[in-house]
mmCIF file of C-alpha atoms in Angstrom:
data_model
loop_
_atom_site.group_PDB
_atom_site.id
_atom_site.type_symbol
_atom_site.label_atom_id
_atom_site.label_comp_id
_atom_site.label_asym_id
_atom_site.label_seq_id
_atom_site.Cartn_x
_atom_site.Cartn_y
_atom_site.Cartn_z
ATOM 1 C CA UNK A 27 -1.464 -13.963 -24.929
ATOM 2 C CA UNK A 28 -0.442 -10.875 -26.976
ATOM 3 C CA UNK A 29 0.774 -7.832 -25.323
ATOM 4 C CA UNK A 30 -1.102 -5.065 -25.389
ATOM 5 C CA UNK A 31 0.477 -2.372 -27.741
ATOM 6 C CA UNK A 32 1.789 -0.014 -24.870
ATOM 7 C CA UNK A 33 5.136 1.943 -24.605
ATOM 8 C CA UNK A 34 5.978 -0.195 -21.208
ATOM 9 C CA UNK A 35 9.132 1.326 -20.544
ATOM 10 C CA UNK A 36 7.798 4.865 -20.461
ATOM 11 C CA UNK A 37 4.659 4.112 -18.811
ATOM 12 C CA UNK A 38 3.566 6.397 -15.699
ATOM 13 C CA UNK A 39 2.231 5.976 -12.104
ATOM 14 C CA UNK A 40 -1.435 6.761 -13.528
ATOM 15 C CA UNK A 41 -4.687 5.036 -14.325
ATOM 16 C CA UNK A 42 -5.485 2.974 -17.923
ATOM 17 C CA UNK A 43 -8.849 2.017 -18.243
ATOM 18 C CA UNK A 44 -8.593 -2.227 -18.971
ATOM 19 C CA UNK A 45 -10.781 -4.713 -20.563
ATOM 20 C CA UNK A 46 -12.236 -6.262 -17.176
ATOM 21 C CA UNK A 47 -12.725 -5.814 -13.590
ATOM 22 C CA UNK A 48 -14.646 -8.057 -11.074
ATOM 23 C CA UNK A 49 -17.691 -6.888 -9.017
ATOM 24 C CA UNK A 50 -19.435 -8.840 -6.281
ATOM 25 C CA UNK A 51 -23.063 -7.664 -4.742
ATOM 26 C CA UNK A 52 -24.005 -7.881 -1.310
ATOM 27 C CA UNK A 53 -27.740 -7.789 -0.604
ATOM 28 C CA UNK A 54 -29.907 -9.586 1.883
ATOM 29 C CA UNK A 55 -27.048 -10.544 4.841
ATOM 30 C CA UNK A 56 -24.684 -12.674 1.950
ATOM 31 C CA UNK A 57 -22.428 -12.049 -1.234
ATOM 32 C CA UNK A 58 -23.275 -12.608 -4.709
ATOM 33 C CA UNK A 59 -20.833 -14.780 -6.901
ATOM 34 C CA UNK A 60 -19.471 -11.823 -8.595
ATOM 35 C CA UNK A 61 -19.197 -10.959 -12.097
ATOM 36 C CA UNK A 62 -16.081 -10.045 -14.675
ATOM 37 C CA UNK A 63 -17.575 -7.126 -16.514
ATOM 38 C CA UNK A 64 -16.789 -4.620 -18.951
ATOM 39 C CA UNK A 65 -18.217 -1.305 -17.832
ATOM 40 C CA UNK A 66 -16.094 0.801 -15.853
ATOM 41 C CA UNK A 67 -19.085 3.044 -14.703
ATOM 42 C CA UNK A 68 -20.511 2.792 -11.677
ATOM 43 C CA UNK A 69 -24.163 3.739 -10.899
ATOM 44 C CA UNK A 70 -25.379 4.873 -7.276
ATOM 45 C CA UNK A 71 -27.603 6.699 -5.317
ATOM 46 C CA UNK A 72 -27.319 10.196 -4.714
ATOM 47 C CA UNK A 73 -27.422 9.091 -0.969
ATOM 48 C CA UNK A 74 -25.240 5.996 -1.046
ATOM 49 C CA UNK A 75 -23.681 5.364 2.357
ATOM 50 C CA UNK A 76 -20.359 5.945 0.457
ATOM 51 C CA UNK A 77 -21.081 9.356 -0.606
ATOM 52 C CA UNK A 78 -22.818 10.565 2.589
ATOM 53 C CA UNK A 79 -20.471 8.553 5.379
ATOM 54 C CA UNK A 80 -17.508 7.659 3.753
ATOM 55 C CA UNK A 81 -17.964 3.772 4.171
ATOM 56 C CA UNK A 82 -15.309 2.437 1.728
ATOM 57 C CA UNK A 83 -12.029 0.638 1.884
ATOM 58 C CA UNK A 84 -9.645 -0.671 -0.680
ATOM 59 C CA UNK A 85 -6.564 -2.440 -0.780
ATOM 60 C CA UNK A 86 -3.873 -2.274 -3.406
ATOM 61 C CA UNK A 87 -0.742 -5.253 -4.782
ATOM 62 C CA UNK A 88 0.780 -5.507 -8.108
ATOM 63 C CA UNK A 89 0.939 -8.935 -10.645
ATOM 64 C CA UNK A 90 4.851 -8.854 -12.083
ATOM 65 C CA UNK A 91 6.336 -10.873 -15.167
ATOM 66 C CA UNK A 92 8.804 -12.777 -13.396
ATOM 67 C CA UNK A 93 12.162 -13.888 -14.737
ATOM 68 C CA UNK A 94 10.893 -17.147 -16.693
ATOM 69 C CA UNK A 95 7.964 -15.750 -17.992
ATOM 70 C CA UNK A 96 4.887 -16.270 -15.354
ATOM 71 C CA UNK A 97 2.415 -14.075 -14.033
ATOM 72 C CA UNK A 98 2.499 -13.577 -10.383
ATOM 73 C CA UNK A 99 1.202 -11.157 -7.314
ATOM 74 C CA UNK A 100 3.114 -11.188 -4.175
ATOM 75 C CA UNK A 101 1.396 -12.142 -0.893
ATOM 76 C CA UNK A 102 -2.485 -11.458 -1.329
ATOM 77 C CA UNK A 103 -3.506 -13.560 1.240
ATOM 78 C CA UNK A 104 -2.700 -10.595 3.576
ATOM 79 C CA UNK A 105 -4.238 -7.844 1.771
ATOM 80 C CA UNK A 106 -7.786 -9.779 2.089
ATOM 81 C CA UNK A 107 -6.708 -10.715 5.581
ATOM 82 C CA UNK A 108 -6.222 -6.866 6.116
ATOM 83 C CA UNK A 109 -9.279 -5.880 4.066
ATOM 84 C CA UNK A 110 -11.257 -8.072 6.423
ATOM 85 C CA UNK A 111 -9.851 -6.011 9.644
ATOM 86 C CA UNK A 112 -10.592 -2.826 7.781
ATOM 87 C CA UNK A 113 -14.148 -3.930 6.761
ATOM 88 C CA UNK A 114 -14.988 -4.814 10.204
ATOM 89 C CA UNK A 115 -14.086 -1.940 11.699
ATOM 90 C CA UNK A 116 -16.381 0.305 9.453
ATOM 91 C CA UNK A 117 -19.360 -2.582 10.176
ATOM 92 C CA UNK A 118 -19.102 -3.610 6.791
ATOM 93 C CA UNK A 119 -19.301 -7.090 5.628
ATOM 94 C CA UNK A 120 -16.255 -8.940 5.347
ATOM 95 C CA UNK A 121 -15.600 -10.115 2.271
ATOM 96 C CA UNK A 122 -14.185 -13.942 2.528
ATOM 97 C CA UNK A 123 -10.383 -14.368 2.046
ATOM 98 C CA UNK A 124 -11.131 -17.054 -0.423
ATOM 99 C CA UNK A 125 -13.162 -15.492 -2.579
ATOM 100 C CA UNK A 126 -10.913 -12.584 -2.490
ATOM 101 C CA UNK A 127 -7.806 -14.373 -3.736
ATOM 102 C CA UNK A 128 -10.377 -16.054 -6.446
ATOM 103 C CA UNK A 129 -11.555 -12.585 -7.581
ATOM 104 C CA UNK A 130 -7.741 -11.456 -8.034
ATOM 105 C CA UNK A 131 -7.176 -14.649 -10.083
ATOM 106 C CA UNK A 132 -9.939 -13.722 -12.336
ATOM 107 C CA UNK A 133 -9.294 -10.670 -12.962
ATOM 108 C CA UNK A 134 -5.746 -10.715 -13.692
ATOM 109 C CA UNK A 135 -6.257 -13.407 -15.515
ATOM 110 C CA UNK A 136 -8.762 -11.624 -17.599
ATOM 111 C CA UNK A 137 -6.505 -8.826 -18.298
ATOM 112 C CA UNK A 138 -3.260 -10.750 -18.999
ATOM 113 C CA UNK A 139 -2.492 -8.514 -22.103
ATOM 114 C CA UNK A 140 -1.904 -5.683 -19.610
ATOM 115 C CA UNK A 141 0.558 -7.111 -17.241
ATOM 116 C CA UNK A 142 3.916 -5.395 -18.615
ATOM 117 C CA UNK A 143 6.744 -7.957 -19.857
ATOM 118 C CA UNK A 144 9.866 -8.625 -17.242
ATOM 119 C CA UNK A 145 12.882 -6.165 -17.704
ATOM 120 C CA UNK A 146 10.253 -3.001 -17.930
ATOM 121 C CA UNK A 147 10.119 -1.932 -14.625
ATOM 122 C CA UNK A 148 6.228 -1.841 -15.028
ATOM 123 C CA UNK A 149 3.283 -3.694 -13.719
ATOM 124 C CA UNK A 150 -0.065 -4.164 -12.947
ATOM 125 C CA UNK A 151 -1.682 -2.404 -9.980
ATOM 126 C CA UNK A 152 -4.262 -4.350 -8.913
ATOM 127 C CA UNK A 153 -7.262 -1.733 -6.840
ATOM 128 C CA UNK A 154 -9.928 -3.793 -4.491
ATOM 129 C CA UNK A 155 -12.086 -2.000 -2.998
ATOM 130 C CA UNK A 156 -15.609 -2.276 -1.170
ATOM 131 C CA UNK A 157 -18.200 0.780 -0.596
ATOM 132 C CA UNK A 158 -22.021 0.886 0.820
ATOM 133 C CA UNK A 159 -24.128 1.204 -2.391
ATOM 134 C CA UNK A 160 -27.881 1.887 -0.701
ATOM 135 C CA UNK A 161 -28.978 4.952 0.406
ATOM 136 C CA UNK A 162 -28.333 6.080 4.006
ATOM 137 C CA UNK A 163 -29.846 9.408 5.900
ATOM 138 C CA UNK A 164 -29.438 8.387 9.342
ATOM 139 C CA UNK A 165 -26.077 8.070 10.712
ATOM 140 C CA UNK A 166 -25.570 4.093 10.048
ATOM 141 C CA UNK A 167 -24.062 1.358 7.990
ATOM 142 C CA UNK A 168 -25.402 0.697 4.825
ATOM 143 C CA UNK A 169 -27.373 -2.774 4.222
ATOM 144 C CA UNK A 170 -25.972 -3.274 0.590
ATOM 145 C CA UNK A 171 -22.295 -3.047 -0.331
ATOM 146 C CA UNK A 172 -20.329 -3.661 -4.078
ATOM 147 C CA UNK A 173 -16.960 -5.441 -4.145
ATOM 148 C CA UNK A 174 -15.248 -4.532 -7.104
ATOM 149 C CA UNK A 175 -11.370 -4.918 -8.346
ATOM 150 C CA UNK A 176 -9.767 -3.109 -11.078
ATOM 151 C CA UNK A 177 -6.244 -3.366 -12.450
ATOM 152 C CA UNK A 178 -4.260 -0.435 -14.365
ATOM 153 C CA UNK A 179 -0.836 -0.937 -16.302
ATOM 154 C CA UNK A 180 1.664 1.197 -14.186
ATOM 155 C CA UNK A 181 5.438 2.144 -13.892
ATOM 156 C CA UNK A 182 7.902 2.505 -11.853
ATOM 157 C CA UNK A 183 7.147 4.857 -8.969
ATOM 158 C CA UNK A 184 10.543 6.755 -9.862
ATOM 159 C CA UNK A 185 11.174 6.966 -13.083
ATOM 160 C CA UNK A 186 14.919 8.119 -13.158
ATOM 161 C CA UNK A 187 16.024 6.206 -9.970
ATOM 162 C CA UNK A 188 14.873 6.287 -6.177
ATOM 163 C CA UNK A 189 16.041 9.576 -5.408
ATOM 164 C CA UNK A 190 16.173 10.493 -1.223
ATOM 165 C CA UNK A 191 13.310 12.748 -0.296
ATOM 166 C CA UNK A 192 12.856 15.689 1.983
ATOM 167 C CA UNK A 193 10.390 15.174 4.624
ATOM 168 C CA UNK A 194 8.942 17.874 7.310
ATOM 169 C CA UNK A 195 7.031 16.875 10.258
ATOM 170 C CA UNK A 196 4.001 17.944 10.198
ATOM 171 C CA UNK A 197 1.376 20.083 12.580
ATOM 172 C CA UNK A 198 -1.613 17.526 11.499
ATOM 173 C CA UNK A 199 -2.162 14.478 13.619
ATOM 174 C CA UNK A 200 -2.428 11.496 11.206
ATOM 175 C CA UNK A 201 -4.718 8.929 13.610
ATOM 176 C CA UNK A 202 -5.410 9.232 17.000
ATOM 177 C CA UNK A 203 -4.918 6.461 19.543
ATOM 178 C CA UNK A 204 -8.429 3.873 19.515
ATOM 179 C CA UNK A 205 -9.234 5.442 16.418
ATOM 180 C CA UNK A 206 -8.727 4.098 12.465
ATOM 181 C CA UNK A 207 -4.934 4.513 11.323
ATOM 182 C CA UNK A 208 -4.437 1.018 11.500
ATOM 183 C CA UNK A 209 -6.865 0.514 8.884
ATOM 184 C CA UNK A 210 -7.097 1.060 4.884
ATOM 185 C CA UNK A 211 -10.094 2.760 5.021
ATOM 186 C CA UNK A 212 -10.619 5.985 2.076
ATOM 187 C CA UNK A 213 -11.186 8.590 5.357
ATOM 188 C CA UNK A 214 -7.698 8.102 6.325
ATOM 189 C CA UNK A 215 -6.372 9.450 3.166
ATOM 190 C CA UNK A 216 -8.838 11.845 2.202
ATOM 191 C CA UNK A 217 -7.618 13.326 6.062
ATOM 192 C CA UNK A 218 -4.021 13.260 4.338
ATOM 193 C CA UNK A 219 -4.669 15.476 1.286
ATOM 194 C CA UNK A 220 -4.289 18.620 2.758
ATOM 195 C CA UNK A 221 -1.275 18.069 4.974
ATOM 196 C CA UNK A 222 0.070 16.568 1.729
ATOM 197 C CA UNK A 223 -0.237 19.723 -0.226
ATOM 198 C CA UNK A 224 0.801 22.088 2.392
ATOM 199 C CA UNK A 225 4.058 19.732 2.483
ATOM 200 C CA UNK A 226 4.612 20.360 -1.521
ATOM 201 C CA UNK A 227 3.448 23.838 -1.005
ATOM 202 C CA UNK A 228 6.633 24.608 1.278
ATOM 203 C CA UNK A 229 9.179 22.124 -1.185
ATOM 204 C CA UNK A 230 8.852 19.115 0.892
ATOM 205 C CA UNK A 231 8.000 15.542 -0.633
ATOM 206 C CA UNK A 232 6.399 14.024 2.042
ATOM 207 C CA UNK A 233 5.009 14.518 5.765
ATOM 208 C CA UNK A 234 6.542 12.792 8.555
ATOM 209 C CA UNK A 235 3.222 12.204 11.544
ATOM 210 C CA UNK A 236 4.278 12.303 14.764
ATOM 211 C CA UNK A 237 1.707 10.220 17.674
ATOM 212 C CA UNK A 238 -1.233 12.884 18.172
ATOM 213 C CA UNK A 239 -1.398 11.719 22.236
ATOM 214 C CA UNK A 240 2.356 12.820 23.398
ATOM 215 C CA UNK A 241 3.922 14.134 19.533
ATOM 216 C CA UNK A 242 6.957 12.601 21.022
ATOM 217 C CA UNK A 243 6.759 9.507 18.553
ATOM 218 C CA UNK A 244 7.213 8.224 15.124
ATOM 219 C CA UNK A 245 4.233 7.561 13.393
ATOM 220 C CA UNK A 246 4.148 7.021 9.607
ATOM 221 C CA UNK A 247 3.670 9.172 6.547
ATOM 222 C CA UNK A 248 0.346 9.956 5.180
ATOM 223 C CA UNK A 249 0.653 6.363 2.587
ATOM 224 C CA UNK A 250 3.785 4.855 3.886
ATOM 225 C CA UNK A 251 5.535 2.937 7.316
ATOM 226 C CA UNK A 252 8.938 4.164 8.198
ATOM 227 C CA UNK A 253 12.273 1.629 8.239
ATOM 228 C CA UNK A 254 15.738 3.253 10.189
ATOM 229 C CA UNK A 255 18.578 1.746 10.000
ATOM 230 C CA UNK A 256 21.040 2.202 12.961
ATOM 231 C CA UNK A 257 25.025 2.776 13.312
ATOM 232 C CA UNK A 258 25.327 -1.009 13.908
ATOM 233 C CA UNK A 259 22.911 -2.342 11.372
ATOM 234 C CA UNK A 260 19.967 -2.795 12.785
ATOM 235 C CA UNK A 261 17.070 -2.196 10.877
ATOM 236 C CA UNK A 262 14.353 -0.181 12.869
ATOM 237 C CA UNK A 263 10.833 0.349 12.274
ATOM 238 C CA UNK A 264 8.115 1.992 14.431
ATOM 239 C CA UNK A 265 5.250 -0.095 16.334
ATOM 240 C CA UNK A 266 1.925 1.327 17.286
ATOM 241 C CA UNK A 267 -1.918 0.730 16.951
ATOM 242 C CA UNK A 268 -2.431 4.171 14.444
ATOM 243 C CA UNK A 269 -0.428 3.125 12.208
ATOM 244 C CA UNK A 270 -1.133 0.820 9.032
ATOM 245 C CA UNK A 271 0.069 -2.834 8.956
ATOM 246 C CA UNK A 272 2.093 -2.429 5.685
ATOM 247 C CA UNK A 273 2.451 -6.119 4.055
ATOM 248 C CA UNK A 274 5.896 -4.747 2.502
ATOM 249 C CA UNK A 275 7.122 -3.506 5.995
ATOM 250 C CA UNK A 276 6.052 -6.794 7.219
ATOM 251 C CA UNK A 277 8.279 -8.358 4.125
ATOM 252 C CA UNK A 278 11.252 -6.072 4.200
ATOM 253 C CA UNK A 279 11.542 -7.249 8.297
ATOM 254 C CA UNK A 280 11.702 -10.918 7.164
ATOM 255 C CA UNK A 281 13.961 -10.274 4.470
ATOM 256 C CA UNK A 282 16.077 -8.085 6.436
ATOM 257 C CA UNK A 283 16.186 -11.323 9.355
ATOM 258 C CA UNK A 284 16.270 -14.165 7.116
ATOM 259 C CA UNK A 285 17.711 -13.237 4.309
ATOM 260 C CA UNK A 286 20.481 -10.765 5.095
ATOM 261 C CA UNK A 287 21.289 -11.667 8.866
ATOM 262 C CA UNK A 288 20.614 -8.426 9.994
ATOM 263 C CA UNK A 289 19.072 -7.558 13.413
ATOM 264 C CA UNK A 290 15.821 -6.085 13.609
ATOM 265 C CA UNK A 291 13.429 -4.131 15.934
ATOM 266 C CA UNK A 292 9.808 -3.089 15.825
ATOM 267 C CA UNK A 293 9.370 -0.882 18.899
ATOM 268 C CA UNK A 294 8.499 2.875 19.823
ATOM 269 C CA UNK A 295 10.563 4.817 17.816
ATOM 270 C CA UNK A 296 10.868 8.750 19.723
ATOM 271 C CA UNK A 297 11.440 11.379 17.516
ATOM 272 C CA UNK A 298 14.496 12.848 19.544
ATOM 273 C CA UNK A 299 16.652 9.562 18.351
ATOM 274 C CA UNK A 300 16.059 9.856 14.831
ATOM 275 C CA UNK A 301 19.020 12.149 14.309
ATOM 276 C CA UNK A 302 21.042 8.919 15.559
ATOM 277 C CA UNK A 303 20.110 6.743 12.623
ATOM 278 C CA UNK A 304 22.334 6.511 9.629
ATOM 279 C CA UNK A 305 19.698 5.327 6.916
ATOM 280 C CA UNK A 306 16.054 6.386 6.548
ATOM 281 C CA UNK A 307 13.122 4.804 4.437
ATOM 282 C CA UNK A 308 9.740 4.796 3.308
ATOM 283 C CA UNK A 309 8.022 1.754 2.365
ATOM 284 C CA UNK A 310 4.881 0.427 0.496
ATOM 285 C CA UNK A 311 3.556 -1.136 -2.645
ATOM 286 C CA UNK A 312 4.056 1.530 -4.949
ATOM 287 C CA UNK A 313 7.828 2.374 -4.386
ATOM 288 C CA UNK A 314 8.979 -1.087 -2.071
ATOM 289 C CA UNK A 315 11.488 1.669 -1.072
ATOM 290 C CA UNK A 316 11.797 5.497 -1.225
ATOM 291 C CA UNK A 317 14.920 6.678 0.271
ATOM 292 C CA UNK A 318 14.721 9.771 2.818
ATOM 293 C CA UNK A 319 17.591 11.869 2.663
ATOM 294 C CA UNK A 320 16.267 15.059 5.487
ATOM 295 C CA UNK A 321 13.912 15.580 7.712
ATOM 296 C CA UNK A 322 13.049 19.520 8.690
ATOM 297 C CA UNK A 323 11.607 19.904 12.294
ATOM 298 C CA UNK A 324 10.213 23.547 11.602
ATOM 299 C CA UNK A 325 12.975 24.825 10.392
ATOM 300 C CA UNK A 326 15.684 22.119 12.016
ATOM 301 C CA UNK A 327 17.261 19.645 9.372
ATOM 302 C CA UNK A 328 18.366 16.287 10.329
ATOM 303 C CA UNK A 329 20.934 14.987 7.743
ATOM 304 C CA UNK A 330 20.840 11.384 7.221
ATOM 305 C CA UNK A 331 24.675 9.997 6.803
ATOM 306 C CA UNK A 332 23.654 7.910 3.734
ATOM 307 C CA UNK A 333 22.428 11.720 1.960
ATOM 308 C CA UNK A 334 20.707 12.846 -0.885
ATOM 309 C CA UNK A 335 22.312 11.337 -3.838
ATOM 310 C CA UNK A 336 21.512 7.872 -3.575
ATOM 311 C CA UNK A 337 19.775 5.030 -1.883
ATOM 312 C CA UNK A 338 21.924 3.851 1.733
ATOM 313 C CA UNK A 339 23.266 0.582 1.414
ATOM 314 C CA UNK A 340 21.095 -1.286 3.836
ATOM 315 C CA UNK A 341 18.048 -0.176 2.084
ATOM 316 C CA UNK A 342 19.470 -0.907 -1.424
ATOM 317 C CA UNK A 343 20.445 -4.214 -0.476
ATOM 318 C CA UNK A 344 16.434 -4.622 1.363
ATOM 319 C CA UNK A 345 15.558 -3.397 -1.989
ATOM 320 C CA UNK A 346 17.144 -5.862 -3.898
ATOM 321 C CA UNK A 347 16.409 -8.412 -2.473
ATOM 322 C CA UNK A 348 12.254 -7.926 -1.969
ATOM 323 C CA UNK A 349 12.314 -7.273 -5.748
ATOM 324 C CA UNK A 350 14.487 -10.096 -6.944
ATOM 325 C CA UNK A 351 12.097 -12.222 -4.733
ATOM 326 C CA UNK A 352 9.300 -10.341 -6.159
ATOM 327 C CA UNK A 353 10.478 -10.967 -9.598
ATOM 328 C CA UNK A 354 11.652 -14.327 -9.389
ATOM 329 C CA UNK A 355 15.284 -13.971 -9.393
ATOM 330 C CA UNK A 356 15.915 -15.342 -5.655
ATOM 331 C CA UNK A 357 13.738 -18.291 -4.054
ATOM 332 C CA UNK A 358 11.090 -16.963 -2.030
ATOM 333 C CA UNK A 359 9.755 -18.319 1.411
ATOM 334 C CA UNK A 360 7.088 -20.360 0.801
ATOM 335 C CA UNK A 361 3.526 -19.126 0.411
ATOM 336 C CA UNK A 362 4.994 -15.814 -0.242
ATOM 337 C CA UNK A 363 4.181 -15.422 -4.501
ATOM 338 C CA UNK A 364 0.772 -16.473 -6.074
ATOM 339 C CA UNK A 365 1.193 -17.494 -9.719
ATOM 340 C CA UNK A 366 -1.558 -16.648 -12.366
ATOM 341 C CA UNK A 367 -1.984 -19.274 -14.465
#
């Protein structure tokens, strides 16, 4: 299929409108088969459970041009898996893993002109998401959802390289323990956007949560898990229930075991031992990686060894290889990529 005619290498982290996206009804206790449409606009209620209770969650994964030329997304049998967790928790119906990994088919498939060529850097961010669609006064679920999925043509998260960022820890708790962080659920991040902007307001890139019970602990950022790497090699990431499953956490662990014969640990991680570590990383879809160079504890800096010029070398070689499986340029364990044909 023809390419669509788009300046790929100098495309942004922002949203394109495409030709389709995929929307599935719920009514009456059961799904609909869903629909590719055209229209990007979407109709509701003035008091749509969505709008008055914030009863959504999404998900997010990318298709890439591999190496020789096919269309593939990486591991989206866990983001239904996960989309199912989140949609339970909000006592919203879950929407089947099978159907979900049919949906991405189709609509990737149906927007094939957008996924960027291999060698851009670009791809396409694929958005599912689920909301309640009927309108809801009292304080309950709704009793009609929508399903939909869009895609967008996107670049690289960094355009001019992966540069370390400067985190501060902030004053906001994140989750709190028995509550939603380890969910993908829209309330989560809408609690972020302020703590966010009071981060950029005082020249920091990014928050660093600590556990709201004991604020001893390492949490996660407001969108991304945390990866440490100590003086031995050991890569170190934090456990807990507040904080969000990340499928490329999950994925940089194995690759870090299997692949590169390193030791790793997901455990408690306290804040006092993170001026020990020698590396420092943020991880998710967008970015795989974003180096962290500092971390300011009101007005303390920790340093990381690896500093602020350049990706550590544990990280860049994690990096590496999750892309060049990603991509197609190293074998990848089975199950692992999804191919689009």
């Amino acid at each position: 299929m023809e390419k669509k005619n788009i300046d790929w290498g100098n495309l942004g982290f922002g949203y394109i409108v495409t030709d389709k996206r995929y929307v599935s009804e719920y009514r009456d206790g059961k799904w609909d088969e869903g629909i590719l449409t055209e229209k990007s606009e979407i109709v509701l209620s003035e008091c749509a459970g969505v709008l008055q209770y914030a009863q959504t969650v999404f998900e997010g994964l990318k298709a890439y041009t591999t190496q020789d030329g096919k269309i593939v997304t990486f591991r989206p049998d866990l983001n239904a898996e996960r989309m199912m967790d989140s949609a339970k928790r909000l006592e919203m119906p879950v929407f089947p893993k099978e159907k979900f990994i049919d949906a991405i088919e189709q609509v990737v498939k149906a927007n094939m002109s957008y996924v960027p060529p291999f060698g851009s850097g670009a791809s396409l961010y694929i958005r599912p998401y689920m909301f309640g669609k009927n309108a809801v006064i009292g304080v309950k679920p709704a009793d009609e959802y929508q399903f939909r999925i869009f895609t967008t043509p996107v670049g690289p998260y960094f355009k001019s390289g992966a540069k370390p960022l400067t985190l501060c820890v902030s004053d906001f708790d994140r989750a709190a323990p028995h509550g939603t962080g380890n969910i993908k659920a829209g309330l989560n991040y809408a609690m972020s956007l302020h703590p966010i902007m009071e981060a950029h307001r005082n020249g920091f890139d990014e928050n660093m949560y600590l556990d709201s019970a004991t604020r001893t602990k390492v949490e996660e950022t407001g969108g991304a898990n945390f990866l440490f790497v100590t003086k031995d090699g050991t890569v170190v990431t934090p456990k807990s229930d507040t904080i969000l499953p990340s499928i490329t956490r999950r994925s940089l662990l194995y690759v870090a075991e299997k692949y590169l014969g390193l030791k790793v640990e997901e455990r408690e991680v306290y804040f006092e031992e993170v001026r020990e570590f020698v590396e420092c990383g943020l991880c998710g879809t967008a970015a795989v990686i974003s180096p962290v160079g500092k971390i300011v504890n009101h007005g303390e800096e920790i340093c990381f060894p690896s500093g602020m010029e350049k990706m550590g070398p544990v990280m860049q070689r994690l990096y590496d290889t999750l892309t060049g499986i990603q991509m197609g340029r190293i074998e990848a364990p089975e199950g692992w990529i999804y191919e689009i044909k």
